[in-house]
Amino acid sequence: MNLLSLFALSLIAVTNFLAVANRPITLLVNQQLAAYIKTVTPQTTISASTSALPTKFTTSPAYQSPSQPKTPWGSTEKIGDHLYRTYVGQDEKMATPDEILQALNTYRQNHGQGTLHKDDKLCAFAQLRADEQARLGNLDSHAGFTKYFEDKNNWQELGITGAGENASQGYTLSGTHLIEWVFSADDEHRSNQLNPNWTLACATVSGSTVDIIFGKR
């Protein structure tokens, strides 16, 4: 496969951010951390980007002193080159796939971007990715996503010319909080989420694992 462009985007917490593949393929790396969202971007052959992966709090920020919180709720700090920490907590209930997609489209519309349409073939692939990472008990740094698109026949099978992945695992968030807290934690992640090239998407859930596949014809 002609790999002209490689982006590594990785949000560390419990979400694997957005891996963008685009014949030249763009991909993203994720890892699991323990009390905050951390984002790392490795060096790439063409340019650098980021990937978002939120991680579950061992202690909720709600337990911090209300008068003098140790770390402000929802704050993001840059701790290195393309490296961030964003502090988030847990909601009472996990969002459904449709709620996640609706929140994503609302976010895009509020920022002047087009609606992403649900696609059955992307849904099947997204569910496969969510299930396999749920079985692993960890995010796979987009390894399965990347391997899948190394086969050019899979591009034809899905009927797309560009693809991206957004995954999270290990904590409970509403659709709005997943989109606005996790994948909008910094400018780099935000720009990926608002990518104007995407026209299709599907969000899937498997236990505490969420996988979103983006695509374009």
Coordinates of N, CA and C in Angstrom, one line a residue:
M1 N 0.8 -1.2 0.0 CA 0.0 0.0 0.0 C 0.9 1.2 0.0
N2 N 0.5 2.2 -0.8 CA 1.2 3.5 -0.9 C 0.9 4.3 0.3
L3 N 1.7 4.4 1.3 CA 1.5 5.1 2.6 C 2.1 6.5 2.5
L4 N 1.4 7.5 2.0 CA 1.9 8.8 1.8 C 1.8 9.7 3.0
S5 N 0.9 9.4 3.9 CA 0.7 10.3 5.0 C 0.4 9.4 6.2
L6 N 1.0 9.8 7.3 CA 0.7 9.0 8.6 C 0.5 10.0 9.7
F7 N -0.6 10.0 10.3 CA -0.9 10.8 11.5 C -1.1 9.9 12.7
A8 N -0.5 10.2 13.8 CA -0.7 9.4 15.0 C -1.4 10.3 16.0
L9 N -2.6 9.9 16.3 CA -3.4 10.7 17.2 C -3.7 9.8 18.4
S10 N -3.4 10.3 19.7 CA -3.7 9.3 20.7 C -4.1 10.1 22.0
L11 N -5.3 9.9 22.4 CA -5.9 10.5 23.6 C -5.8 9.4 24.7
I12 N -5.1 9.6 25.8 CA -4.9 8.6 26.8 C -5.8 8.8 27.9
A13 N -6.7 8.0 28.2 CA -7.6 8.1 29.3 C -8.5 6.9 29.2
V14 N -9.4 6.9 28.4 CA -10.1 5.8 28.0 C -10.7 6.0 26.7
T15 N -10.2 6.9 25.9 CA -10.7 7.0 24.5 C -9.5 7.0 23.6
N16 N -9.7 6.3 22.5 CA -8.8 6.3 21.5 C -9.3 7.3 20.5
F17 N -8.6 8.4 20.3 CA -9.2 9.5 19.5 C -9.5 9.2 18.1
L18 N -9.1 10.0 17.2 CA -9.5 9.9 15.8 C -8.4 9.5 14.9
A19 N -8.5 8.4 14.3 CA -7.5 7.9 13.4 C -8.0 8.3 12.0
V20 N -7.3 9.0 11.3 CA -7.7 9.4 10.0 C -7.0 8.6 8.9
A21 N -7.8 7.9 8.1 CA -7.1 7.2 7.0 C -7.7 7.7 5.7
N22 N -6.8 7.9 4.8 CA -7.2 8.6 3.6 C -6.4 8.3 2.4
R23 N -6.3 7.1 1.9 CA -5.6 6.6 0.8 C -4.6 7.6 0.2
P24 N -3.7 8.2 0.5 CA -2.8 8.1 1.7 C -3.6 8.1 3.0
I25 N -3.2 7.1 3.8 CA -4.0 6.8 5.0 C -3.4 7.6 6.2
T26 N -4.4 8.1 7.0 CA -4.0 8.8 8.2 C -4.4 7.9 9.4
L27 N -3.5 7.7 10.4 CA -4.0 6.9 11.5 C -3.6 7.5 12.8
L28 N -4.1 6.9 13.8 CA -4.0 7.4 15.2 C -3.7 6.4 16.2
V29 N -2.9 6.7 17.2 CA -2.5 5.8 18.2 C -3.2 6.1 19.6
N30 N -3.6 5.1 20.3 CA -4.2 5.3 21.6 C -3.6 4.4 22.6
Q31 N -3.7 4.9 23.9 CA -3.3 4.1 25.0 C -4.2 4.4 26.2
Q32 N -4.1 3.5 27.2 CA -5.0 3.7 28.3 C -4.2 4.3 29.5
L33 N -4.7 5.4 30.1 CA -4.0 6.0 31.2 C -4.9 5.9 32.4
A34 N -4.6 6.4 33.5 CA -5.5 6.3 34.7 C -6.0 7.5 35.3
A35 N -6.0 8.7 35.1 CA -6.7 9.7 35.8 C -6.9 10.9 35.0
Y36 N -6.6 10.9 33.8 CA -6.8 12.0 32.9 C -6.7 11.6 31.5
I37 N -7.0 12.6 30.6 CA -6.9 12.4 29.2 C -5.5 12.9 28.8
K38 N -4.8 12.1 28.1 CA -3.4 12.4 27.7 C -3.4 12.3 26.2
T39 N -2.8 13.2 25.5 CA -2.8 13.1 24.0 C -1.3 13.1 23.5
V40 N -1.0 12.2 22.7 CA 0.4 12.1 22.2 C 0.4 12.1 20.7
T41 N 1.3 12.8 20.0 CA 1.4 12.7 18.6 C 2.8 12.3 18.2
P42 N 3.1 11.1 17.8 CA 4.4 10.7 17.4 C 4.8 11.5 16.1
Q43 N 6.1 11.5 15.7 CA 6.5 12.1 14.5 C 6.0 11.3 13.3
T44 N 5.6 12.0 12.3 CA 5.1 11.3 11.1 C 5.9 11.6 9.9
T45 N 5.6 10.9 8.8 CA 6.4 11.0 7.6 C 6.1 12.4 6.9
I46 N 4.9 12.9 7.0 CA 4.6 14.1 6.4 C 4.3 15.2 7.4
S47 N 3.4 15.0 8.3 CA 3.1 16.0 9.3 C 2.6 15.4 10.6
A48 N 2.6 16.2 11.6 CA 2.2 15.6 12.9 C 0.7 16.1 13.2
S49 N 0.0 15.2 13.9 CA -1.3 15.6 14.3 C -1.5 15.0 15.7
T50 N -2.7 14.9 16.2 CA -2.9 14.3 17.5 C -4.0 13.3 17.5
S51 N -4.1 12.6 18.6 CA -5.1 11.6 18.8 C -5.6 11.7 20.2
A52 N -6.9 11.5 20.4 CA -7.5 11.7 21.7 C -7.9 10.4 22.3
L53 N -7.6 10.1 23.5 CA -8.0 8.9 24.2 C -8.2 9.2 25.7
P54 N -9.4 9.3 26.1 CA -9.7 9.7 27.5 C -9.5 8.5 28.4
T55 N -9.2 8.7 29.6 CA -9.0 7.6 30.5 C -9.8 7.9 31.8
K56 N -10.3 6.8 32.4 CA -11.2 6.9 33.5 C -10.5 7.4 34.8
F57 N -11.2 8.2 35.5 CA -10.7 8.7 36.8 C -10.6 7.6 37.8
T58 N -9.6 7.5 38.6 CA -9.6 6.6 39.7 C -10.3 7.3 40.9
T59 N -10.2 8.6 40.9 CA -11.0 9.4 41.9 C -11.6 10.5 41.1
S60 N -12.9 10.6 41.3 CA -13.6 11.7 40.5 C -13.2 13.0 41.0
P61 N -13.1 14.0 40.1 CA -12.8 15.4 40.5 C -13.9 15.9 41.5
A62 N -15.1 15.3 41.5 CA -16.1 15.7 42.4 C -15.7 15.6 43.8
Y63 N -14.7 14.8 44.1 CA -14.2 14.7 45.5 C -13.2 15.7 45.9
Q64 N -12.8 16.5 44.9 CA -11.8 17.6 45.3 C -12.6 18.7 46.1
S65 N -11.8 19.5 46.7 CA -12.4 20.6 47.5 C -13.1 21.5 46.6
P66 N -14.4 21.8 46.9 CA -15.2 22.7 46.0 C -14.6 24.1 46.0
S67 N -14.1 24.5 47.2 CA -13.6 25.9 47.3 C -12.2 26.1 46.6
Q68 N -11.4 25.1 46.7 CA -10.1 25.1 46.1 C -9.7 23.8 45.4
P69 N -10.3 23.6 44.2 CA -10.1 22.3 43.6 C -8.6 22.2 43.2
K70 N -8.1 21.0 43.3 CA -6.7 20.7 42.9 C -6.5 21.0 41.4
T71 N -7.4 20.5 40.6 CA -7.3 20.7 39.2 C -8.7 21.1 38.7
P72 N -8.8 22.2 38.1 CA -10.1 22.7 37.6 C -10.8 21.7 36.7
W73 N -12.1 21.5 37.0 CA -12.9 20.6 36.2 C -12.9 20.9 34.7
G74 N -12.6 20.0 33.9 CA -12.7 20.2 32.5 C -11.4 20.9 31.9
S75 N -10.4 21.1 32.7 CA -9.3 21.9 32.2 C -8.4 21.0 31.4
T76 N -7.6 21.6 30.5 CA -6.7 20.9 29.6 C -5.3 21.6 29.7
E77 N -4.3 20.8 30.0 CA -2.9 21.4 30.1 C -2.0 20.7 29.1
K78 N -1.2 21.5 28.4 CA -0.2 20.9 27.5 C 1.0 20.6 28.3
I79 N 1.5 19.3 28.3 CA 2.6 18.9 29.1 C 3.8 18.4 28.2
G80 N 3.7 18.6 26.9 CA 4.8 18.3 26.0 C 4.4 18.5 24.6
D81 N 5.3 18.1 23.7 CA 5.0 18.3 22.3 C 3.8 17.4 21.9
H82 N 2.7 18.0 21.5 CA 1.5 17.3 21.2 C 1.0 16.4 22.3
L83 N 1.2 16.8 23.5 CA 0.9 16.0 24.7 C 0.0 16.8 25.6
Y84 N -1.2 16.3 26.0 CA -2.1 17.0 26.8 C -2.7 16.2 27.9
R85 N -3.2 16.8 28.9 CA -4.0 16.2 29.9 C -5.3 17.0 30.1
T86 N -6.4 16.3 30.0 CA -7.7 16.9 30.1 C -8.5 16.2 31.2
Y87 N -8.9 16.9 32.2 CA -9.5 16.3 33.4 C -11.1 16.2 33.2
V88 N -11.6 14.9 33.3 CA -13.0 14.7 33.1 C -13.4 13.7 34.1
G89 N -14.8 13.5 34.3 CA -15.3 12.6 35.3 C -16.2 11.6 34.6
Q90 N -17.1 11.0 35.3 CA -18.0 10.0 34.8 C -19.5 10.5 34.8
D91 N -20.3 10.0 33.9 CA -21.7 10.2 33.9 C -22.4 9.0 34.5
E92 N -23.7 9.1 34.8 CA -24.4 8.0 35.4 C -24.7 6.9 34.4
K93 N -24.7 7.2 33.1 CA -25.1 6.2 32.1 C -24.4 6.4 30.8
M94 N -24.1 5.3 30.2 CA -23.4 5.3 28.9 C -24.3 5.8 27.8
A95 N -23.8 6.6 26.9 CA -24.6 7.0 25.7 C -24.9 5.8 24.8
T96 N -26.0 5.9 24.1 CA -26.3 4.9 23.0 C -25.6 5.4 21.7
P97 N -25.4 4.5 20.8 CA -24.8 4.8 19.5 C -25.5 6.0 18.8
D98 N -26.8 6.0 18.8 CA -27.5 7.1 18.2 C -27.3 8.4 18.9
E99 N -27.2 8.4 20.2 CA -27.0 9.6 21.0 C -25.6 10.2 20.7
I100 N -24.6 9.3 20.5 CA -23.2 9.8 20.2 C -23.2 10.4 18.8
L101 N -23.8 9.8 17.9 CA -23.8 10.4 16.5 C -24.6 11.7 16.5
Q102 N -25.7 11.7 17.2 CA -26.5 13.0 17.3 C -25.7 14.1 17.9
A103 N -25.0 13.8 19.0 CA -24.1 14.8 19.6 C -23.0 15.3 18.7
L104 N -22.4 14.3 18.0 CA -21.4 14.7 17.0 C -21.9 15.6 15.9
N105 N -23.1 15.3 15.4 CA -23.7 16.1 14.4 C -24.1 17.5 14.9
T106 N -24.6 17.5 16.1 CA -24.9 18.8 16.7 C -23.7 19.7 16.9
Y107 N -22.6 19.1 17.3 CA -21.4 19.8 17.5 C -20.8 20.3 16.2
R108 N -20.9 19.5 15.2 CA -20.4 19.9 13.8 C -21.3 21.0 13.3
Q109 N -22.6 20.9 13.4 CA -23.5 21.9 12.9 C -23.3 23.3 13.7
N110 N -23.0 23.2 15.0 CA -22.8 24.4 15.7 C -21.5 25.1 15.3
H111 N -20.6 24.3 14.6 CA -19.3 24.9 14.2 C -19.3 25.0 12.7
G112 N -20.5 25.0 12.0 CA -20.5 25.3 10.6 C -20.1 24.1 9.7
Q113 N -20.1 22.9 10.2 CA -19.8 21.7 9.4 C -21.0 20.9 9.1
G114 N -20.9 20.1 8.0 CA -22.0 19.4 7.5 C -22.4 18.2 8.4
T115 N -23.6 17.7 8.2 CA -24.1 16.5 8.9 C -23.4 15.2 8.4
L116 N -23.1 14.3 9.3 CA -22.6 13.0 8.9 C -23.7 12.0 8.9
H117 N -23.8 11.3 7.8 CA -24.9 10.4 7.6 C -24.5 9.0 8.0
K118 N -25.5 8.3 8.7 CA -25.2 6.9 9.2 C -25.1 6.0 8.0
D119 N -24.2 5.1 8.0 CA -23.9 4.2 6.9 C -23.9 2.8 7.4
D120 N -24.7 1.8 6.9 CA -24.7 0.5 7.4 C -23.4 -0.3 7.3
K121 N -22.7 -0.1 6.3 CA -21.4 -0.8 6.1 C -20.4 -0.3 7.1
L122 N -20.4 1.1 7.4 CA -19.5 1.6 8.4 C -19.9 1.1 9.8
C123 N -21.2 1.0 10.0 CA -21.7 0.5 11.3 C -21.2 -0.9 11.6
A124 N -21.2 -1.8 10.5 CA -20.8 -3.2 10.7 C -19.3 -3.2 11.1
F125 N -18.5 -2.4 10.4 CA -17.1 -2.3 10.7 C -16.8 -1.7 12.1
A126 N -17.6 -0.6 12.4 CA -17.4 0.0 13.8 C -17.8 -0.9 14.9
Q127 N -18.8 -1.7 14.7 CA -19.2 -2.7 15.7 C -18.2 -3.8 15.9
L128 N -17.6 -4.2 14.8 CA -16.5 -5.2 14.8 C -15.3 -4.6 15.6
R129 N -15.0 -3.4 15.4 CA -13.9 -2.7 16.1 C -14.2 -2.6 17.6
A130 N -15.4 -2.2 17.9 CA -15.8 -2.0 19.3 C -15.7 -3.3 20.0
D131 N -16.3 -4.4 19.4 CA -16.3 -5.7 20.0 C -14.9 -6.3 20.3
E132 N -14.0 -6.1 19.3 CA -12.7 -6.7 19.4 C -11.9 -6.0 20.5
Q133 N -12.0 -4.7 20.6 CA -11.3 -4.0 21.6 C -11.9 -4.2 23.0
A134 N -13.2 -4.4 23.0 CA -13.9 -4.8 24.3 C -13.3 -6.2 24.8
R135 N -13.2 -7.1 23.9 CA -12.6 -8.4 24.2 C -11.2 -8.3 24.7
L136 N -10.4 -7.4 24.1 CA -9.0 -7.2 24.5 C -9.0 -6.6 25.9
G137 N -10.0 -5.8 26.3 CA -10.0 -5.1 27.5 C -9.1 -3.9 27.5
N138 N -8.7 -3.5 26.3 CA -7.9 -2.3 26.1 C -8.0 -1.8 24.6
L139 N -7.6 -0.6 24.4 CA -7.6 -0.1 23.0 C -6.4 -0.6 22.3
D140 N -6.5 -0.8 21.0 CA -5.4 -1.5 20.3 C -4.5 -0.5 19.5
S141 N -4.6 0.8 19.8 CA -3.8 1.8 19.1 C -4.1 1.8 17.6
H142 N -5.3 1.5 17.3 CA -5.8 1.5 15.9 C -5.1 0.4 15.0
A143 N -4.5 -0.6 15.7 CA -3.9 -1.7 15.0 C -4.8 -2.4 14.0
G144 N -6.0 -2.7 14.6 CA -7.0 -3.4 13.7 C -7.5 -2.6 12.6
F145 N -7.7 -1.3 12.9 CA -8.2 -0.3 11.9 C -7.2 -0.2 10.8
T146 N -5.9 0.0 11.1 CA -4.9 0.1 10.2 C -4.7 -1.1 9.3
K147 N -4.7 -2.3 10.0 CA -4.6 -3.6 9.2 C -5.7 -3.8 8.2
Y148 N -6.9 -3.4 8.6 CA -8.1 -3.6 7.8 C -7.9 -2.8 6.5
F149 N -7.4 -1.6 6.6 CA -7.3 -0.7 5.4 C -6.0 -0.9 4.6
E150 N -5.2 -1.8 5.1 CA -4.0 -2.2 4.2 C -4.5 -3.1 3.1
D151 N -5.7 -3.6 3.2 CA -6.2 -4.4 2.1 C -7.1 -3.5 1.2
K152 N -6.7 -3.2 0.0 CA -7.4 -2.3 -0.9 C -8.8 -2.8 -1.2
N153 N -9.1 -4.1 -1.1 CA -10.4 -4.6 -1.3 C -11.4 -4.2 -0.3
N154 N -10.9 -3.9 0.9 CA -11.8 -3.4 2.0 C -12.3 -2.0 1.7
W155 N -11.5 -1.2 1.1 CA -11.9 0.2 0.6 C -13.1 0.0 -0.3
Q156 N -13.0 -0.9 -1.2 CA -14.0 -1.2 -2.2 C -15.3 -1.7 -1.5
E157 N -15.1 -2.6 -0.6 CA -16.2 -3.2 0.2 C -17.0 -2.2 0.9
L158 N -16.3 -1.2 1.5 CA -17.1 -0.2 2.2 C -17.5 0.9 1.3
G159 N -17.0 1.0 0.1 CA -17.4 2.0 -0.9 C -16.9 3.4 -0.5
I160 N -15.8 3.5 0.1 CA -15.3 4.8 0.6 C -13.9 5.1 0.1
T161 N -13.4 6.3 0.1 CA -12.1 6.7 -0.3 C -11.3 7.3 0.9
G162 N -11.9 7.5 2.0 CA -11.3 8.0 3.2 C -11.9 7.5 4.4
A163 N -11.2 7.3 5.5 CA -11.8 6.7 6.7 C -11.1 7.2 8.0
G164 N -11.8 7.3 9.1 CA -11.2 7.7 10.3 C -11.8 6.9 11.5
E165 N -11.1 6.8 12.6 CA -11.6 6.1 13.7 C -11.5 6.9 15.0
N166 N -12.5 6.8 15.9 CA -12.5 7.4 17.2 C -12.9 6.4 18.2
A167 N -12.1 6.1 19.2 CA -12.5 5.0 20.1 C -12.2 5.4 21.5
S168 N -13.0 4.9 22.4 CA -12.8 5.1 23.9 C -13.2 3.9 24.6
Q169 N -12.7 3.8 25.8 CA -12.9 2.6 26.6 C -12.7 2.8 28.1
G170 N -13.6 2.3 28.9 CA -13.4 2.3 30.4 C -14.1 3.3 31.2
Y171 N -14.9 4.1 30.7 CA -15.6 5.1 31.5 C -17.0 5.3 30.8
T172 N -17.8 6.0 31.6 CA -19.2 6.2 31.2 C -19.4 7.7 30.9
L173 N -19.8 8.0 29.7 CA -20.1 9.4 29.3 C -21.3 9.5 28.4
S174 N -22.0 10.6 28.6 CA -23.1 10.9 27.6 C -22.5 11.2 26.3
G175 N -23.4 11.2 25.2 CA -22.9 11.5 23.9 C -22.3 12.9 23.8
T176 N -22.9 13.9 24.5 CA -22.4 15.3 24.5 C -21.1 15.4 25.2
H177 N -20.9 14.7 26.3 CA -19.7 14.8 27.0 C -18.6 14.1 26.3
L178 N -18.9 13.0 25.7 CA -17.9 12.3 24.9 C -17.3 13.1 23.8
I179 N -18.2 13.8 23.1 CA -17.8 14.6 21.9 C -17.2 15.9 22.4
E180 N -17.8 16.6 23.4 CA -17.3 17.9 23.8 C -16.3 17.9 24.9
W181 N -16.2 16.9 25.7 CA -15.1 16.9 26.7 C -13.9 16.1 26.2
V182 N -14.1 15.0 25.5 CA -13.0 14.2 25.2 C -12.4 14.6 23.8
F183 N -13.2 14.6 22.8 CA -12.7 14.9 21.5 C -12.7 16.3 21.1
S184 N -12.9 17.2 22.0 CA -12.7 18.6 21.8 C -11.8 19.2 22.8
A185 N -10.9 18.4 23.3 CA -10.0 18.8 24.4 C -9.0 19.8 24.1
D186 N -8.6 19.9 22.8 CA -7.6 20.8 22.4 C -7.8 21.1 20.9
D187 N -7.1 22.1 20.4 CA -7.2 22.5 19.0 C -7.0 21.4 18.0
E188 N -6.0 20.6 18.3 CA -5.6 19.5 17.3 C -6.7 18.5 17.2
H189 N -7.2 18.1 18.4 CA -8.3 17.1 18.3 C -9.6 17.7 17.8
R190 N -9.8 18.9 18.2 CA -11.1 19.6 17.7 C -11.1 19.7 16.2
S191 N -10.0 20.0 15.6 CA -9.9 20.1 14.1 C -10.2 18.8 13.4
N192 N -9.7 17.7 14.1 CA -10.0 16.4 13.5 C -11.5 16.0 13.6
Q193 N -12.1 16.3 14.7 CA -13.5 16.1 14.9 C -14.4 16.9 13.9
L194 N -13.9 18.1 13.6 CA -14.7 18.9 12.7 C -14.2 18.8 11.2
N195 N -13.5 17.7 10.9 CA -13.0 17.5 9.6 C -14.1 17.7 8.5
P196 N -14.0 18.7 7.6 CA -15.0 18.9 6.6 C -15.1 17.8 5.6
N197 N -14.1 17.0 5.5 CA -14.1 15.9 4.4 C -15.1 14.8 4.7
W198 N -15.3 14.6 6.0 CA -16.2 13.4 6.4 C -17.6 13.7 6.0
T199 N -18.3 12.7 5.4 CA -19.7 12.8 5.1 C -20.5 11.7 5.7
L200 N -19.8 10.6 6.1 CA -20.5 9.4 6.7 C -19.9 9.1 8.1
A201 N -20.7 8.5 8.9 CA -20.2 8.1 10.2 C -21.1 7.0 10.8
C202 N -20.5 6.3 11.8 CA -21.4 5.4 12.6 C -20.7 5.2 13.9
A203 N -21.4 5.3 15.0 CA -20.9 5.1 16.4 C -21.5 3.8 16.9
T204 N -20.7 3.0 17.6 CA -21.1 1.8 18.2 C -20.6 1.7 19.6
V205 N -21.2 0.8 20.4 CA -20.9 0.7 21.8 C -20.8 -0.8 22.1
S206 N -19.8 -1.2 22.8 CA -19.7 -2.6 23.3 C -19.2 -2.6 24.8
G207 N -20.1 -2.7 25.7 CA -19.8 -2.5 27.1 C -19.4 -1.1 27.3
S208 N -18.1 -0.9 27.8 CA -17.7 0.5 28.0 C -16.8 1.0 26.9
T209 N -16.8 0.2 25.8 CA -16.0 0.6 24.6 C -16.8 1.3 23.6
V210 N -16.4 2.4 23.1 CA -17.1 3.1 22.0 C -16.1 3.2 20.8
D211 N -16.7 3.0 19.7 CA -15.9 3.1 18.4 C -16.7 3.9 17.4
I212 N -16.1 4.9 16.8 CA -16.8 5.7 15.8 C -15.9 5.6 14.5
I213 N -16.5 5.2 13.4 CA -15.9 5.2 12.2 C -16.4 6.3 11.3
F214 N -15.5 7.1 10.7 CA -15.8 8.2 9.8 C -15.5 7.8 8.4
G215 N -16.2 8.3 7.4 CA -15.8 8.0 6.1 C -16.3 9.1 5.1
K216 N -15.7 8.9 3.9 CA -16.2 9.8 2.7 C -16.2 8.9 1.5
R217 N -17.1 9.2 0.6 CA -17.2 8.5 -0.7 C -16.0 8.9 -1.6

